[in-house]
Structures are given as structure tokens and as C-alpha cells.
Short mmCIF file of C-alpha atoms and ligand atoms in Angstrom, two decimals:
data_model
loop_
_atom_site.label_atom_id
_atom_site.label_comp_id
_atom_site.label_asym_id
_atom_site.label_seq_id
_atom_site.Cartn_x
_atom_site.Cartn_y
_atom_site.Cartn_z
CA MET A 1 0.18 -0.27 0.46
CA ASP A 2 1.80 3.13 -1.44
CA PHE A 3 0.26 5.61 -0.19
CA LEU A 4 0.74 4.01 3.98
CA ASN A 5 4.48 6.09 5.19
CA TYR A 6 6.27 5.82 8.20
CA ARG A 7 7.12 10.34 9.26
CA SER A 8 8.95 9.83 12.04
CA GLY A 9 7.62 6.91 13.24
CA LYS A 10 3.68 7.79 13.10
CA LEU A 11 1.96 6.42 9.92
CA TYR A 12 0.63 8.58 7.45
CA ALA A 13 -1.92 8.02 4.53
CA LEU A 14 -1.18 10.51 2.72
CA ASP A 15 -0.44 13.30 3.61
CA TYR A 16 -3.18 12.26 6.80
CA PRO A 17 -1.37 11.47 9.90
CA VAL A 18 -3.54 8.57 10.95
CA GLU A 19 -3.93 8.81 14.68
CA ALA A 20 -5.43 12.56 14.06
CA LEU A 21 -8.39 10.94 11.12
CA ALA A 22 -8.64 8.46 14.97
CA GLU A 23 -8.69 11.03 16.69
CA GLN A 24 -11.11 12.23 15.17
CA TYR A 25 -13.40 9.86 14.05
CA GLY A 26 -13.24 7.35 16.89
CA THR A 27 -11.82 3.57 16.27
CA PRO A 28 -12.81 1.42 14.38
CA LEU A 29 -12.08 3.02 11.52
CA TYR A 30 -11.98 2.66 8.25
CA ILE A 31 -9.55 4.39 5.41
CA TYR A 32 -10.69 4.65 1.92
CA ASN A 33 -8.46 6.52 -0.50
CA GLU A 34 -10.37 7.88 -3.27
CA ASP A 35 -6.94 8.26 -6.20
CA TYR A 36 -6.06 4.80 -5.48
CA ILE A 37 -9.66 3.70 -6.31
CA LYS A 38 -10.23 5.78 -9.47
CA ASN A 39 -6.82 4.59 -10.79
CA ARG A 40 -6.71 1.11 -10.74
CA TRP A 41 -10.57 0.73 -11.99
CA ILE A 42 -8.45 3.87 -14.67
CA LYS A 43 -6.21 1.13 -15.03
CA TYR A 44 -8.67 -1.88 -16.48
CA ASP A 45 -10.56 0.94 -18.92
CA GLN A 46 -7.34 2.25 -20.22
CA ALA A 47 -5.97 -1.58 -21.19
CA LEU A 48 -9.11 -2.34 -23.42
CA ASN A 49 -8.69 1.55 -25.10
CA ASN A 50 -8.64 0.16 -28.63
CA ARG A 51 -12.01 -2.12 -28.68
CA LYS A 52 -15.34 -1.58 -26.93
CA HIS A 53 -15.72 -2.83 -23.53
CA LEU A 54 -17.01 -2.01 -20.06
CA ILE A 55 -15.83 -2.46 -16.56
CA CYS A 56 -18.57 -3.32 -13.65
CA TYR A 57 -16.53 -2.98 -10.98
CA ALA A 58 -18.57 -5.50 -8.33
CA ILE A 59 -20.60 -3.54 -5.53
CA LYS A 60 -20.33 -5.85 -2.81
CA ALA A 61 -16.52 -5.69 -2.23
CA ASN A 62 -17.95 -2.43 -0.90
CA SER A 63 -20.63 -0.96 -1.88
CA ASN A 64 -20.48 2.54 0.42
CA LEU A 65 -22.61 5.60 -1.73
CA ALA A 66 -19.39 7.04 -2.68
CA ILE A 67 -16.97 4.59 -3.78
CA LEU A 68 -19.21 4.23 -6.27
CA HIS A 69 -19.99 7.86 -7.24
CA SER A 70 -16.38 8.39 -7.22
CA LEU A 71 -16.83 5.27 -10.57
CA ALA A 72 -19.67 6.74 -11.74
CA LYS A 73 -18.80 9.71 -12.20
CA LEU A 74 -15.94 7.70 -14.67
CA GLY A 75 -18.33 6.00 -16.58
CA ALA A 76 -17.81 2.56 -14.42
CA GLY A 77 -20.33 0.00 -14.93
CA PHE A 78 -21.38 -2.16 -12.17
CA ASP A 79 -22.19 -5.71 -11.19
CA ILE A 80 -24.79 -6.82 -8.32
CA VAL A 81 -25.54 -9.92 -7.18
CA SER A 82 -29.20 -8.11 -5.79
CA GLN A 83 -31.68 -5.98 -5.76
CA GLY A 84 -30.56 -3.66 -2.07
CA GLU A 85 -27.12 -3.47 -4.39
CA LEU A 86 -29.19 -2.34 -7.52
CA GLU A 87 -30.69 -0.18 -5.55
CA ARG A 88 -27.67 1.51 -3.80
CA VAL A 89 -25.95 1.57 -7.42
CA LEU A 90 -28.42 3.68 -9.06
CA HIS A 91 -29.21 6.00 -5.52
CA ALA A 92 -24.81 7.03 -5.95
CA GLY A 93 -25.79 7.57 -9.40
CA ALA A 94 -24.85 5.46 -12.01
CA ASP A 95 -26.61 4.24 -15.62
CA PRO A 96 -28.44 1.57 -15.45
CA LYS A 97 -27.10 0.52 -19.08
CA LYS A 98 -24.04 -0.12 -17.54
CA ILE A 99 -24.98 -2.47 -14.49
CA VAL A 100 -24.99 -6.59 -14.77
CA PHE A 101 -27.51 -8.59 -12.55
CA SER A 102 -25.57 -11.87 -11.18
CA GLY A 103 -26.56 -14.20 -8.66
CA VAL A 104 -27.82 -17.23 -7.87
CA ALA A 105 -31.12 -16.82 -6.30
CA LYS A 106 -33.21 -13.65 -8.47
CA SER A 107 -35.87 -13.03 -7.10
CA VAL A 108 -39.12 -12.07 -8.72
CA THR A 109 -39.35 -8.79 -7.66
CA GLU A 110 -35.55 -8.08 -7.95
CA ILE A 111 -36.04 -9.41 -11.19
CA GLU A 112 -39.47 -6.89 -12.30
CA ARG A 113 -37.38 -4.21 -11.12
CA ALA A 114 -34.23 -4.99 -12.63
CA LEU A 115 -36.46 -4.92 -17.19
CA ASN A 116 -38.06 -1.74 -15.31
CA VAL A 117 -34.70 0.56 -14.73
CA GLY A 118 -33.01 -1.15 -17.88
CA ILE A 119 -30.11 -2.62 -17.27
CA LYS A 120 -27.29 -3.32 -19.66
CA CYS A 121 -27.82 -7.91 -18.64
CA PHE A 122 -29.16 -10.93 -16.40
CA ASN A 123 -26.00 -13.22 -16.14
CA VAL A 124 -28.53 -16.37 -16.05
CA GLU A 125 -27.41 -19.08 -13.13
CA SER A 126 -29.46 -21.66 -14.04
CA GLU A 127 -32.58 -22.78 -16.44
CA ALA A 128 -35.19 -22.33 -14.49
CA GLU A 129 -34.18 -18.65 -13.68
CA LEU A 130 -34.15 -17.78 -17.42
CA TYR A 131 -37.90 -18.70 -18.11
CA ARG A 132 -38.29 -17.25 -15.18
CA ILE A 133 -36.98 -13.84 -16.43
CA GLN A 134 -38.60 -15.06 -19.86
CA ALA A 135 -42.37 -15.16 -18.14
CA ILE A 136 -41.62 -11.78 -16.24
CA ALA A 137 -40.81 -9.57 -19.24
CA LYS A 138 -43.42 -11.03 -20.69
CA GLN A 139 -46.20 -9.91 -18.46
CA LEU A 140 -43.85 -6.56 -18.55
CA ASN A 141 -44.40 -6.63 -22.74
CA LYS A 142 -40.79 -5.68 -21.83
CA ILE A 143 -37.48 -7.93 -24.21
CA ALA A 144 -34.90 -8.99 -21.56
CA PRO A 145 -31.38 -8.84 -22.51
CA ILE A 146 -29.33 -11.94 -20.90
CA SER A 147 -26.48 -14.15 -21.08
CA LEU A 148 -25.34 -17.11 -19.10
CA ARG A 149 -23.94 -17.76 -16.34
CA ILE A 150 -20.66 -20.73 -17.10
CA ASN A 151 -19.82 -22.77 -15.81
CA PRO A 152 -16.24 -23.35 -16.99
CA ASP A 153 -14.77 -25.85 -14.20
CA VAL A 154 -11.50 -25.08 -14.20
CA ASP A 155 -9.23 -24.79 -10.48
CA ALA A 156 -9.19 -20.97 -10.14
CA LYS A 157 -6.42 -22.84 -7.62
CA THR A 158 -8.13 -20.12 -4.62
CA HIS A 159 -9.32 -20.68 -1.35
CA PRO A 160 -12.51 -23.10 -1.56
CA TYR A 161 -14.73 -19.97 -0.18
CA ILE A 162 -13.78 -18.30 -2.31
CA SER A 163 -13.90 -20.69 -5.84
CA THR A 164 -16.72 -20.70 -8.33
CA GLY A 165 -15.86 -22.15 -11.20
CA LEU A 166 -15.72 -25.80 -10.29
CA ARG A 167 -18.76 -28.26 -11.46
CA GLU A 168 -19.68 -28.72 -7.79
CA ASN A 169 -19.73 -25.34 -6.98
CA LYS A 170 -23.53 -24.30 -7.22
CA PHE A 171 -22.71 -21.50 -9.31
CA GLY A 172 -23.43 -20.86 -13.13
CA ILE A 173 -24.57 -23.45 -15.85
CA SER A 174 -22.20 -26.37 -16.10
CA TYR A 175 -20.20 -26.21 -19.34
CA GLN A 176 -22.40 -29.75 -20.99
CA LEU A 177 -25.66 -27.76 -20.76
CA ALA A 178 -24.74 -24.39 -21.82
CA TYR A 179 -25.08 -25.03 -25.45
CA ASP A 180 -28.58 -26.75 -24.99
CA VAL A 181 -29.63 -23.40 -22.50
CA TYR A 182 -28.65 -20.72 -25.40
CA ARG A 183 -30.69 -22.58 -27.46
CA ALA A 184 -33.82 -22.95 -25.31
CA ALA A 185 -33.54 -19.07 -24.78
CA ALA A 186 -32.87 -18.21 -28.35
CA GLU A 187 -36.76 -20.01 -28.98
CA LEU A 188 -38.49 -17.34 -26.46
CA SER A 189 -40.25 -14.88 -27.31
CA HIS A 190 -38.89 -11.83 -24.75
CA ILE A 191 -35.76 -13.51 -24.33
CA SER A 192 -32.38 -11.43 -26.35
CA ILE A 193 -29.03 -13.37 -26.12
CA GLU A 194 -26.76 -10.93 -25.20
CA GLY A 195 -24.36 -12.39 -24.15
CA ILE A 196 -21.59 -15.13 -22.00
CA ASP A 197 -20.69 -14.29 -18.58
CA CYS A 198 -18.12 -16.26 -16.20
CA HIS A 199 -15.95 -15.97 -13.25
CA ILE A 200 -14.60 -18.16 -11.87
CA GLY A 201 -13.25 -17.25 -7.82
CA SER A 202 -11.81 -14.74 -5.70
CA GLN A 203 -7.86 -13.91 -5.17
CA LEU A 204 -6.59 -15.62 -8.14
CA THR A 205 -2.71 -14.70 -8.49
CA GLU A 206 -2.00 -17.24 -11.95
CA LEU A 207 -2.87 -16.20 -15.21
CA SER A 208 -3.97 -19.63 -16.47
CA PRO A 209 -7.06 -20.62 -14.66
CA PHE A 210 -8.10 -17.38 -16.96
CA LEU A 211 -7.07 -18.05 -19.99
CA ASP A 212 -8.22 -22.19 -19.51
CA SER A 213 -11.52 -20.34 -18.89
CA ALA A 214 -11.49 -18.18 -22.12
CA ASP A 215 -10.55 -20.95 -24.51
CA ARG A 216 -13.53 -22.46 -22.88
CA ILE A 217 -15.84 -19.79 -23.87
CA ILE A 218 -14.38 -18.93 -27.27
CA ALA A 219 -15.22 -22.38 -28.21
CA LEU A 220 -18.41 -22.07 -27.30
CA PHE A 221 -19.02 -18.23 -28.70
CA GLU A 222 -17.84 -20.28 -32.08
CA GLN A 223 -20.44 -23.24 -31.17
CA LEU A 224 -22.68 -20.54 -30.99
CA LYS A 225 -22.07 -18.89 -33.88
CA LEU A 226 -22.28 -21.31 -36.31
CA ASP A 227 -25.57 -21.55 -35.10
CA GLY A 228 -26.17 -18.46 -35.97
CA ILE A 229 -26.78 -17.31 -32.23
CA HIS A 230 -24.82 -13.72 -32.14
CA ILE A 231 -23.25 -13.57 -29.37
CA LYS A 232 -22.46 -9.73 -28.41
CA HIS A 233 -19.88 -9.04 -24.90
CA ILE A 234 -18.35 -11.31 -23.42
CA ASP A 235 -17.68 -10.71 -19.40
CA PHE A 236 -14.91 -12.43 -17.96
CA GLY A 237 -16.18 -11.74 -14.31
CA GLY A 238 -13.56 -10.61 -11.87
CA GLY A 239 -11.50 -12.46 -9.73
CA LEU A 240 -7.74 -10.94 -9.82
CA GLY A 241 -6.02 -11.44 -6.75
CA VAL A 242 -4.18 -8.54 -4.76
CA CYS A 243 -1.03 -8.52 -2.72
CA TYR A 244 -1.46 -9.18 1.34
CA LYS A 245 1.25 -10.70 2.27
CA ASN A 246 3.73 -11.56 -0.45
CA GLU A 247 1.77 -13.06 -3.40
CA GLN A 248 2.49 -11.27 -6.80
CA PRO A 249 -0.90 -11.00 -8.43
CA LEU A 250 -0.31 -10.39 -12.00
CA GLU A 251 -0.48 -6.41 -13.28
CA ILE A 252 -3.74 -5.77 -14.60
CA VAL A 253 -2.73 -4.69 -17.53
CA ASP A 254 -0.96 -7.94 -18.08
CA LEU A 255 -4.30 -10.25 -17.36
CA VAL A 256 -6.37 -7.46 -19.68
CA ASN A 257 -3.46 -7.82 -22.80
CA ALA A 258 -4.12 -11.74 -22.37
CA ILE A 259 -8.07 -12.16 -22.60
CA SER A 260 -8.52 -9.72 -25.34
CA GLU A 261 -5.68 -10.72 -27.56
CA LYS A 262 -8.11 -14.41 -26.99
CA LEU A 263 -9.98 -12.63 -28.98
CA VAL A 264 -8.17 -9.70 -31.35
CA ASN A 265 -10.15 -12.19 -34.59
CA TYR A 266 -13.36 -11.03 -32.92
CA PRO A 267 -13.64 -6.82 -33.04
CA GLU A 268 -16.61 -6.27 -32.56
CA VAL A 269 -17.35 -8.10 -29.79
CA GLU A 270 -17.30 -5.95 -26.14
CA ILE A 271 -15.36 -7.69 -23.26
CA LEU A 272 -16.66 -6.69 -19.94
CA PHE A 273 -14.93 -7.80 -16.38
CA GLU A 274 -16.30 -7.51 -12.76
CA PRO A 275 -13.26 -7.00 -10.90
CA GLY A 276 -14.26 -6.08 -6.91
CA ARG A 277 -11.58 -6.76 -5.11
CA SER A 278 -8.49 -5.60 -6.96
CA ILE A 279 -10.24 -2.10 -7.70
CA VAL A 280 -10.46 -1.67 -3.27
CA ALA A 281 -8.83 -4.17 -1.01
CA ASN A 282 -4.78 -1.79 -0.89
CA ALA A 283 -7.36 1.35 -0.89
CA GLY A 284 -8.43 0.12 2.20
CA LEU A 285 -7.32 0.72 6.18
CA LEU A 286 -8.99 -0.57 9.40
CA VAL A 287 -7.51 1.32 12.42
CA THR A 288 -8.47 -0.32 15.95
CA LYS A 289 -7.79 0.44 19.32
CA VAL A 290 -5.42 -1.93 21.74
CA GLU A 291 -7.95 -2.26 24.59
CA TYR A 292 -6.22 -4.56 26.41
CA THR A 293 -2.77 -6.72 26.41
CA LYS A 294 -2.74 -9.78 27.95
CA HIS A 295 0.49 -12.47 29.42
CA GLN A 296 -0.35 -16.05 30.70
CA ASP A 297 1.81 -18.73 29.98
CA ASP A 298 3.10 -18.89 25.82
CA ASN A 299 0.11 -16.59 24.83
CA HIS A 300 0.63 -13.22 24.52
CA PHE A 301 -2.76 -10.94 23.12
CA ALA A 302 -3.57 -7.96 21.85
CA ILE A 303 -7.26 -7.71 22.73
CA VAL A 304 -8.52 -4.64 20.11
CA ASP A 305 -11.34 -2.52 20.20
CA ALA A 306 -12.29 -4.02 16.14
CA GLY A 307 -12.89 -7.88 15.90
CA MET A 308 -14.83 -10.31 13.35
CA ASN A 309 -18.08 -8.24 13.48
CA ASP A 310 -16.08 -5.12 11.71
CA LEU A 311 -13.52 -7.75 9.63
CA ILE A 312 -14.14 -11.02 9.06
CA ARG A 313 -12.01 -12.08 6.31
CA PRO A 314 -8.98 -13.95 8.74
CA ALA A 315 -11.72 -15.50 10.26
CA LEU A 316 -13.86 -16.59 8.26
CA TYR A 317 -11.47 -18.20 4.97
CA ASN A 318 -7.78 -17.60 7.73
CA ALA A 319 -7.04 -13.94 5.68
CA TRP A 320 -3.83 -13.10 6.29
CA MET A 321 -3.86 -9.50 6.63
CA ASN A 322 -0.92 -7.07 7.44
CA ILE A 323 -0.96 -5.47 11.22
CA ILE A 324 1.12 -2.28 12.12
CA PRO A 325 1.74 -0.04 14.55
CA VAL A 326 0.59 3.81 13.71
CA ASN A 327 3.34 5.10 16.43
CA LYS A 328 6.30 3.00 16.46
CA HIS A 329 8.07 3.70 19.17
CA GLU A 330 11.15 4.41 19.87
CA SER A 331 11.16 1.28 22.10
CA ASN A 332 10.44 0.71 25.76
CA GLU A 333 8.60 -1.65 25.41
CA THR A 334 9.37 -5.07 24.87
CA PRO A 335 8.20 -7.50 21.54
CA TYR A 336 6.07 -10.36 21.35
CA SER A 337 4.87 -12.47 19.57
CA TYR A 338 1.12 -11.53 19.16
CA ASN A 339 -2.03 -12.62 19.07
CA ILE A 340 -4.54 -9.71 17.50
CA VAL A 341 -7.86 -11.11 18.78
CA GLY A 342 -11.70 -8.79 18.97
CA PRO A 343 -14.37 -8.17 21.60
CA ILE A 344 -16.49 -11.33 19.66
CA CYS A 345 -17.57 -13.34 22.28
CA GLU A 346 -15.99 -16.62 19.68
CA SER A 347 -12.91 -18.05 19.37
CA SER A 348 -12.51 -17.50 15.72
CA ASP A 349 -13.05 -13.21 16.66
CA VAL A 350 -9.12 -13.14 15.59
CA LEU A 351 -7.50 -10.54 13.37
CA GLY A 352 -4.12 -12.52 13.04
CA LYS A 353 -1.69 -14.76 14.68
CA ASN A 354 2.03 -14.69 15.98
CA ARG A 355 2.78 -11.11 14.65
CA GLN A 356 6.00 -9.43 15.68
CA LEU A 357 5.19 -6.30 17.80
CA ALA A 358 5.80 -4.42 20.45
CA ILE A 359 2.65 -1.83 21.87
CA LYS A 360 0.90 -1.06 24.70
CA GLN A 361 -2.72 -0.36 25.99
CA ASP A 362 -4.65 2.48 23.95
CA ASP A 363 -1.91 1.93 21.27
CA LEU A 364 -3.79 1.85 17.26
CA LEU A 365 -2.36 -0.46 14.33
CA ALA A 366 -3.79 -0.43 11.50
CA ILE A 367 -4.70 -3.76 9.33
CA CYS A 368 -3.81 -3.34 5.85
CA GLY A 369 -5.90 -4.42 2.40
CA ALA A 370 -8.75 -4.03 4.13
CA GLY A 371 -11.00 -1.79 1.51
CA ALA A 372 -12.30 -5.28 -0.04
CA TYR A 373 -14.61 -6.90 1.71
CA GLY A 374 -14.79 -5.24 5.13
CA PHE A 375 -17.16 -3.31 6.34
CA SER A 376 -19.36 -5.00 2.89
CA MET A 377 -18.90 -8.02 5.77
CA ALA A 378 -19.51 -6.48 8.49
CA SER A 379 -22.28 -7.07 11.00
CA ASN A 380 -24.23 -6.14 14.15
CA TYR A 381 -23.30 -8.89 16.44
CA ASN A 382 -22.50 -8.56 19.81
CA SER A 383 -23.97 -5.65 19.13
CA HIS A 384 -20.77 -3.53 17.50
CA PRO A 385 -22.50 -0.51 16.09
CA ARG A 386 -20.60 -0.48 13.18
CA PRO A 387 -17.00 1.51 12.17
CA ALA A 388 -17.69 5.10 10.61
CA GLU A 389 -15.69 4.77 7.12
CA VAL A 390 -13.70 7.77 6.16
CA MET A 391 -12.32 8.62 2.19
CA ILE A 392 -9.41 11.02 1.34
CA ASN A 393 -7.28 11.98 -1.68
CA SER A 394 -5.10 14.48 -2.35
CA LEU A 395 -6.93 17.72 -1.54
CA GLU A 396 -9.06 16.39 1.87
CA HIS A 397 -10.16 13.53 4.07
CA ARG A 398 -14.18 13.22 5.23
CA LEU A 399 -16.65 11.39 6.54
CA ILE A 400 -18.76 8.83 4.17
CA ARG A 401 -20.76 7.12 6.78
CA LYS A 402 -20.81 7.01 10.22
CA ARG A 403 -20.90 5.23 13.19
CA GLU A 404 -23.84 3.67 13.40
CA THR A 405 -25.25 4.60 17.51
CA PHE A 406 -26.17 2.28 19.81
CA GLN A 407 -30.60 3.03 18.93
CA SER A 408 -29.87 2.21 14.97
CA LEU A 409 -28.66 -1.29 16.52
CA TRP A 410 -32.43 -1.92 17.65
CA ASP A 411 -34.49 0.31 14.56
CA GLY A 412 -37.56 -1.45 13.32
CA GLU A 413 -37.72 -3.69 16.58
CA THR A 414 -41.08 -3.70 18.46
CA ILE A 415 -41.04 -5.58 23.08
C1 LIG B 1 -17.82 -11.57 -6.45
C2 LIG B 1 -17.53 -10.97 -7.26
C3 LIG B 1 -16.33 -10.62 -8.55
C4 LIG B 1 -16.07 -9.39 -7.74
O1 LIG B 1 -15.03 -11.18 -7.51
P1 LIG B 1 -13.03 -11.01 -6.95
O2 LIG B 1 -12.86 -11.52 -6.55
O3 LIG B 1 -13.91 -8.90 -5.45
O4 LIG B 1 -12.27 -9.33 -7.95
C5 LIG B 1 -17.07 -10.49 -10.27
N1 LIG B 1 -18.06 -11.42 -10.45
C6 LIG B 1 -18.92 -11.22 -9.86
C7 LIG B 1 -20.36 -12.82 -10.78
C8 LIG B 1 -18.82 -11.80 -8.49
O5 LIG B 1 -20.06 -12.83 -7.37
#
């Protein structure tokens, strides 16, 4: 995270002392770098400058309105997986014609709403969904633009919880069935076949799974073409990994070039990507305060005010996230190998294990790479209000979501 640096032992995010931000906005606190987010999206966009394309930010990675608005202003498209995300992104100013709708469980109301606002495409994940969309579109007297999300049955070589492209996953339509489902779709009165879609997993660091799935998608594309089914766009999904520790993910431009190279002979085909993590992960940090240190036998705990309710990745996926001090002490503190744990009543409430740190009560720590699947997966478990979120850029810092109040914890409840 290039925008983080130490000056005289104090951590800065861009030109803002993190300690001062924490003082002003409180902890736990999410901080995001707007310039970084924009630049990452622009990298995808520019790599495809020479052909028709649309980069649809997968908003589940981080759906704060300020982030969505900032990307919408650049001309971004969006990948959504629920009506909540649809309403959110419309509220942030997105162009409906640039929205693609993924997700395995689209309800009748969700489909109606998406048809009424006129989205770019439904990424259909089952045959049953296709027939539901046809029926609703007929009722509303609209033509539904669709692509089928194909499960190319490739191993993404990532954590099983974030691998989605294998035959046994619940996502998409199996490669073997895809051709027949397209043939069936072509016969439906209120369906317009627009594209082919895939998304094989998340935090991919190697190129080969992307290329393998591209090959299978292109084979299907050609087969359909022979049959008179003309595909206008191919959506290669998201999934590009980032560096949390020492991973060496592909550069955005290398991924995009390798894929578009596969389609040089089809310049008329629009290319879509749906990146989430690779846009926002390393734009964000979570600042947390050490409430207590606790030393028992050989166990050293730093008990902090952020927990798995604020940032679930370490507990859910065993993800390793870098944890660094906000003030490096000149140090009279004894360094220990700490387990950094949160306030939640679960043994899995761990943010980091065996971190060599010289810290004391009331110190601040920054958890890096927290921009993706951080706040968007946060909950109120143990009745903790969710943290505040702050946006920084070269000009200013500003609150983009206020810390939840205690009152908000029981909003909508009655005795
Ligand atoms: C989650 C998801 C994405 C984004 O994945 P990242 O790994 O965050 O890039 C893209 N498309 C679909 C369908 C998804 O479910």
C-alpha cells in the first residue's frame, strides 16, 4: 500500500496522520484512498481502450455510496447481486444501461425492478431463472437482455470458499449444458441473447485459470455462432488477486491484454470484466485501538476494539492481513508475538496470529488491505455498531459513513 508511509515513526495515509484521523472519527475506523480506487478502475479501462468494453465494478466488495459515485463519474459499469445493490448503485448515480445482474437466487421482484429500470444484462445462473425472466418480461411487455453464466469447470487454485468455477459449485450453468440452454433461450419470445458470462473465483494470482476458462468460453462462442446465435459481449468476471502478504498477482494490464489477445479475431465483441477486490482491497485500512494486552503462559494477546464483526476475512477464510503499528515506539515496550483478537465472544475472533509487535494499551494498529470484503461483510454481532468510514484523497478527508449509533442497533424492532 504505497500511500501508507512512516514519518518520524508515525503512520501517514497520503499526507494525513492516521492517529489524527482516528482521533477525529474514532475507532474502529475504515479509511479508503479515493485516488487509488479510481486509478485501479482506470487501469482496466485503459487497457481495453482499443476496443469496445465495459468495466463493471463488483459492488459487493465495497458498496459505500461515495465509492460507487466516484466510479460512476468515471463512466464505470457495475456488477450487482441483489436488488439492494441495484437500489444502492442507482442512488449513487449509476447508468442503468451499464449494470449487469449476477446472483443465483434472483427473485420475481428483483427481476421486475431490473427490467423496469432497464439494466444492460442479466447474468443467468440456471435454466429455471431463464424461464422466470422470460415469464416476467412477457408480463411487462419487455425484452430481457441476458447472458448465461457458464461454469467452465476450471480450478481457480484459490481458497475453496472463494472458488466458484468448479462443477460442484452452486454458481452458473455447467459447461456441458450451456449450448442447449442457449438454444432454448433463442426460442424464447421475450429474451434477447446478449452475451456469455463467467466468473471462476476470487483472489486468483495465476493467469492460467483465466486463460483456460477463456478458451472454453470462446469455443462455446464459436459453436453458437455456427448456429446463428450471435454473442455481442463476453464477460470474464472478476477475481484478480491482490497482494496481502507476499502474493505476486498479475498486473491488471497483463490480465486484460492476455484475455483481449484471445479475442483479436473478434473485434466486434465487447469485453466485460467485473473486478471487485483488485479495485478496492489495497485502497483501505481498518484502524483499531488496543484495549488491553494480556500475557498468560506463552500466550500474548492484544485485545483490540475491532473484531470479526467489523472484518471477517481472517475468521472466515483464514486470510492473512498485515497489521502494523500507527506509532512506532522508540521502544521501551517489550516485543511479543501477539495474537491480535477482537471483542467478540467467539474463539475465531482473531484478526492476526503471531505478530511480532512492541505495543501497549491504547496504541493504535492499522490492518492493511481492508478495502474489499471488509465493511461490506460487517455485522452487528454482539450488538456492536458498525464502524465509521472515511474517504481520503489528495485534497481532503471526509466522513462517508457515520459510525452507527446504539439506537440504530434496534431500529425497526418492537417490544
Ligand atoms: C464477487 C464477484 C465478482 C468480484 O470478484 P473479485 O474477486 O472481488 O474481483 C465478480 N463477479 C461476480 C459474479 C461475483 O460474484
